[in-house]
Short mmCIF file of C-alpha atoms and ligand atoms in Angstrom, two decimals:
data_model
loop_
_atom_site.label_atom_id
_atom_site.label_comp_id
_atom_site.label_asym_id
_atom_site.label_seq_id
_atom_site.Cartn_x
_atom_site.Cartn_y
_atom_site.Cartn_z
CA UNK A 1 19.21 -42.55 -45.23
CA UNK A 2 22.90 -41.94 -44.94
CA UNK A 3 23.77 -40.64 -41.52
CA UNK A 4 26.44 -38.25 -42.78
CA UNK A 5 24.08 -36.46 -45.13
CA UNK A 6 21.58 -36.13 -42.14
CA UNK A 7 24.20 -34.59 -40.13
CA UNK A 8 25.40 -32.23 -42.76
CA UNK A 9 21.83 -31.35 -43.53
CA UNK A 10 21.27 -30.26 -39.97
CA UNK A 11 24.31 -28.45 -39.76
CA UNK A 12 23.42 -26.27 -42.59
CA UNK A 13 19.97 -25.72 -41.24
CA UNK A 14 21.45 -24.71 -37.70
CA UNK A 15 23.74 -22.41 -39.62
CA UNK A 16 20.87 -20.78 -41.49
CA UNK A 17 19.03 -20.26 -38.08
CA UNK A 18 22.18 -18.73 -36.53
CA UNK A 19 22.40 -16.50 -39.54
CA UNK A 20 18.88 -15.45 -38.92
CA UNK A 21 19.51 -14.71 -35.30
CA UNK A 22 22.20 -12.02 -36.06
CA UNK A 23 20.86 -8.63 -34.89
CA UNK A 24 19.40 -6.84 -37.78
CA UNK A 25 19.88 -2.90 -38.15
CA UNK A 26 16.21 -2.26 -37.33
CA UNK A 27 16.27 -4.48 -34.21
CA UNK A 28 19.52 -2.67 -32.93
CA UNK A 29 17.65 0.53 -33.49
CA UNK A 30 14.74 -0.68 -31.35
CA UNK A 31 17.24 -1.86 -28.57
CA UNK A 32 18.69 1.60 -28.73
CA UNK A 33 15.17 3.16 -28.40
CA UNK A 34 14.15 0.85 -25.41
CA UNK A 35 17.46 1.51 -23.52
CA UNK A 36 17.02 5.16 -23.98
CA UNK A 37 13.46 5.15 -22.90
CA UNK A 38 14.45 3.34 -19.71
CA UNK A 39 17.34 5.74 -19.12
CA UNK A 40 14.95 8.80 -19.61
CA UNK A 41 12.41 7.27 -17.05
CA UNK A 42 15.27 6.79 -14.61
CA UNK A 43 16.35 10.17 -14.82
CA UNK A 44 12.86 11.54 -14.40
CA UNK A 45 12.35 9.40 -11.43
CA UNK A 46 15.81 10.39 -9.86
CA UNK A 47 14.86 14.15 -10.51
CA UNK A 48 11.54 13.59 -8.91
CA UNK A 49 12.88 12.02 -6.03
CA UNK A 50 15.84 14.11 -5.27
CA UNK A 51 14.49 17.77 -6.26
CA UNK A 52 10.95 17.37 -6.04
CA UNK A 53 10.79 15.04 -3.07
CA UNK A 54 8.27 12.65 -4.96
CA UNK A 55 8.70 9.72 -2.88
CA UNK A 56 6.41 6.77 -2.09
CA UNK A 57 3.95 7.39 0.90
CA UNK A 58 6.23 5.91 3.56
CA UNK A 59 6.00 7.57 6.75
CA UNK A 60 9.39 6.94 8.60
CA UNK A 61 8.69 6.80 12.39
CA UNK A 62 9.74 3.79 14.16
CA UNK A 63 8.49 1.99 17.18
CA UNK A 64 8.90 -1.15 19.05
CA UNK A 65 6.12 -3.53 18.06
CA UNK A 66 6.70 -5.94 20.81
CA UNK A 67 6.06 -3.34 23.36
CA UNK A 68 3.68 -0.83 21.79
CA UNK A 69 0.56 -2.07 23.81
CA UNK A 70 2.25 -1.33 27.21
CA UNK A 71 2.49 2.32 26.90
CA UNK A 72 2.91 5.25 24.56
CA UNK A 73 0.60 6.23 21.91
CA UNK A 74 -0.38 2.83 20.95
CA UNK A 75 -1.44 1.76 24.52
CA UNK A 76 -4.84 -0.05 24.75
CA UNK A 77 -6.70 3.06 26.21
CA UNK A 78 -5.41 5.49 23.53
CA UNK A 79 -6.77 3.75 20.52
CA UNK A 80 -9.51 4.85 18.21
CA UNK A 81 -10.63 8.34 17.47
CA UNK A 82 -8.66 10.95 19.42
CA UNK A 83 -9.76 14.27 20.67
CA UNK A 84 -9.26 16.86 17.88
CA UNK A 85 -5.72 17.91 17.37
CA UNK A 86 -5.12 21.74 17.75
CA UNK A 87 -5.91 22.71 14.18
CA UNK A 88 -9.25 20.80 14.43
CA UNK A 89 -9.10 19.94 10.79
CA UNK A 90 -7.98 16.62 11.20
CA UNK A 91 -9.55 13.92 13.10
CA UNK A 92 -6.96 11.29 14.21
CA UNK A 93 -7.73 7.62 14.51
CA UNK A 94 -5.08 5.39 16.10
CA UNK A 95 -5.07 1.57 15.19
CA UNK A 96 -3.16 -1.31 16.07
CA UNK A 97 -3.02 -4.21 13.33
CA UNK A 98 -2.49 -7.91 15.02
CA UNK A 99 -3.08 -11.34 13.96
CA UNK A 100 -6.11 -11.21 13.18
CA UNK A 101 -7.82 -7.94 13.33
CA UNK A 102 -7.70 -4.18 13.70
CA UNK A 103 -8.01 -2.79 17.07
CA UNK A 104 -10.22 -1.08 18.04
CA UNK A 105 -12.80 -3.28 15.90
CA UNK A 106 -15.14 -0.55 15.14
CA UNK A 107 -14.51 3.14 14.43
CA UNK A 108 -16.98 5.93 13.83
CA UNK A 109 -15.92 9.20 11.95
CA UNK A 110 -17.59 11.90 10.13
CA UNK A 111 -17.88 12.16 6.31
CA UNK A 112 -16.17 14.91 4.14
CA UNK A 113 -13.31 15.35 7.02
CA UNK A 114 -9.68 14.80 6.66
CA UNK A 115 -8.96 11.76 8.77
CA UNK A 116 -5.56 10.87 9.73
CA UNK A 117 -4.77 7.21 10.57
CA UNK A 118 -1.91 6.32 12.61
CA UNK A 119 -1.29 2.51 12.50
CA UNK A 120 1.06 0.00 13.99
CA UNK A 121 1.61 -3.59 13.85
CA UNK A 122 2.01 -5.74 17.05
CA UNK A 123 3.41 -8.63 15.18
CA UNK A 124 3.91 -9.36 11.55
CA UNK A 125 3.35 -7.42 8.08
CA UNK A 126 -0.10 -6.49 7.71
CA UNK A 127 -1.88 -4.15 5.19
CA UNK A 128 -4.81 -1.51 5.37
CA UNK A 129 -7.23 -0.92 2.64
CA UNK A 130 -10.51 0.78 2.66
CA UNK A 131 -12.42 0.55 -0.74
CA UNK A 132 -13.51 3.82 -2.38
CA UNK A 133 -10.79 5.82 -0.44
CA UNK A 134 -7.11 6.43 -1.16
CA UNK A 135 -6.35 4.28 2.06
CA UNK A 136 -4.22 1.39 1.06
CA UNK A 137 -0.86 1.06 2.89
CA UNK A 138 1.34 -1.68 4.48
CA UNK A 139 1.70 -1.73 8.16
CA UNK A 140 5.45 -2.83 8.74
CA UNK A 141 6.39 -4.14 12.06
CA UNK A 142 8.64 -1.57 13.80
CA UNK A 143 7.12 1.30 11.70
CA UNK A 144 4.18 3.81 12.08
CA UNK A 145 2.01 4.04 9.01
CA UNK A 146 0.35 7.40 8.62
CA UNK A 147 -2.30 7.98 5.86
CA UNK A 148 -4.78 10.82 5.68
CA UNK A 149 -7.93 10.05 3.96
CA UNK A 150 -11.55 11.71 3.33
CA UNK A 151 -14.58 9.38 3.31
CA UNK A 152 -16.70 10.73 0.48
CA UNK A 153 -20.04 9.91 1.90
CA UNK A 154 -21.83 8.43 4.94
CA UNK A 155 -22.22 4.57 5.31
CA UNK A 156 -20.19 1.50 6.34
CA UNK A 157 -16.88 0.92 5.08
CA UNK A 158 -14.64 -2.26 5.57
CA UNK A 159 -11.08 -1.97 6.54
CA UNK A 160 -9.35 -4.74 5.10
CA UNK A 161 -5.92 -6.34 5.63
CA UNK A 162 -4.42 -6.73 2.16
CA UNK A 163 -0.84 -8.44 3.04
CA UNK A 164 -1.05 -12.09 3.61
CA UNK A 165 -0.23 -12.37 7.48
CA UNK A 166 -1.31 -16.04 8.03
CA UNK A 167 -4.01 -18.46 8.50
CA UNK A 168 -6.50 -15.76 9.60
CA UNK A 169 -5.83 -13.19 7.07
CA UNK A 170 -8.90 -13.71 5.19
CA UNK A 171 -10.77 -12.80 8.51
CA UNK A 172 -8.83 -9.74 9.29
CA UNK A 173 -10.95 -6.70 8.95
CA UNK A 174 -12.77 -4.07 10.69
CA UNK A 175 -15.71 -1.76 10.20
CA UNK A 176 -15.54 1.80 9.64
CA UNK A 177 -18.97 3.66 10.22
CA UNK A 178 -19.05 7.10 8.53
CA UNK A 179 -21.51 9.48 9.69
CA UNK A 180 -22.83 12.68 8.17
CA UNK A 181 -21.78 15.85 9.86
CA UNK A 182 -25.31 16.35 11.47
CA UNK A 183 -25.07 12.77 12.95
CA UNK A 184 -21.51 13.30 13.85
CA UNK A 185 -22.14 16.39 15.76
CA UNK A 186 -25.23 14.78 17.63
CA UNK A 187 -22.97 11.94 18.75
CA UNK A 188 -20.47 14.40 19.87
CA UNK A 189 -23.10 16.27 21.93
CA UNK A 190 -24.19 12.97 23.57
CA UNK A 191 -20.68 12.72 24.63
CA UNK A 192 -20.02 9.38 22.75
CA UNK A 193 -17.07 10.97 20.90
CA UNK A 194 -14.09 12.90 22.23
CU1 CUA D 1 -3.22 -8.92 8.38
CU2 CUA D 1 -3.50 -10.16 6.42
#
């Protein structure tokens, strides 16, 4: 085969391919449409964020992770289910996440009640996830994570870490025991619960 004819053949084929790659009229329309859709979504998100305050569920309260166990609301003796807040609607639970567990290890709460979790990390980034509830949040060192949830029915729920935090990540979980209102009241009357 004559090398020159081979080169010219390749050249003409390449030319055809390049010609094919030219943006077609219809393709241009789709690019405009896709760009307009992205723009529309950005505008909607911006309006929601600025005027309607629809923001990700971040709770901007900071804390010094290195010293939170030494005093303040996350001191060792202040963890777990807290005495009811004045409104009495919300039960507050305070947790510390640290490699590799949630403290306290076991929590007992009533079903069908609004439970507010306040959580802080002692070391690295952790996550808190309770299946069957809306509880799924990051626990960022230096910040307090606050989530309010309701447990639909009594039973045992796992509280899992869902952010990779090191070698023991797979073993980082706690147990949440959810009692019926009657059982909860009985427990309260026995003085086992604040
Ligand atoms: Cu803590 Cu993964």
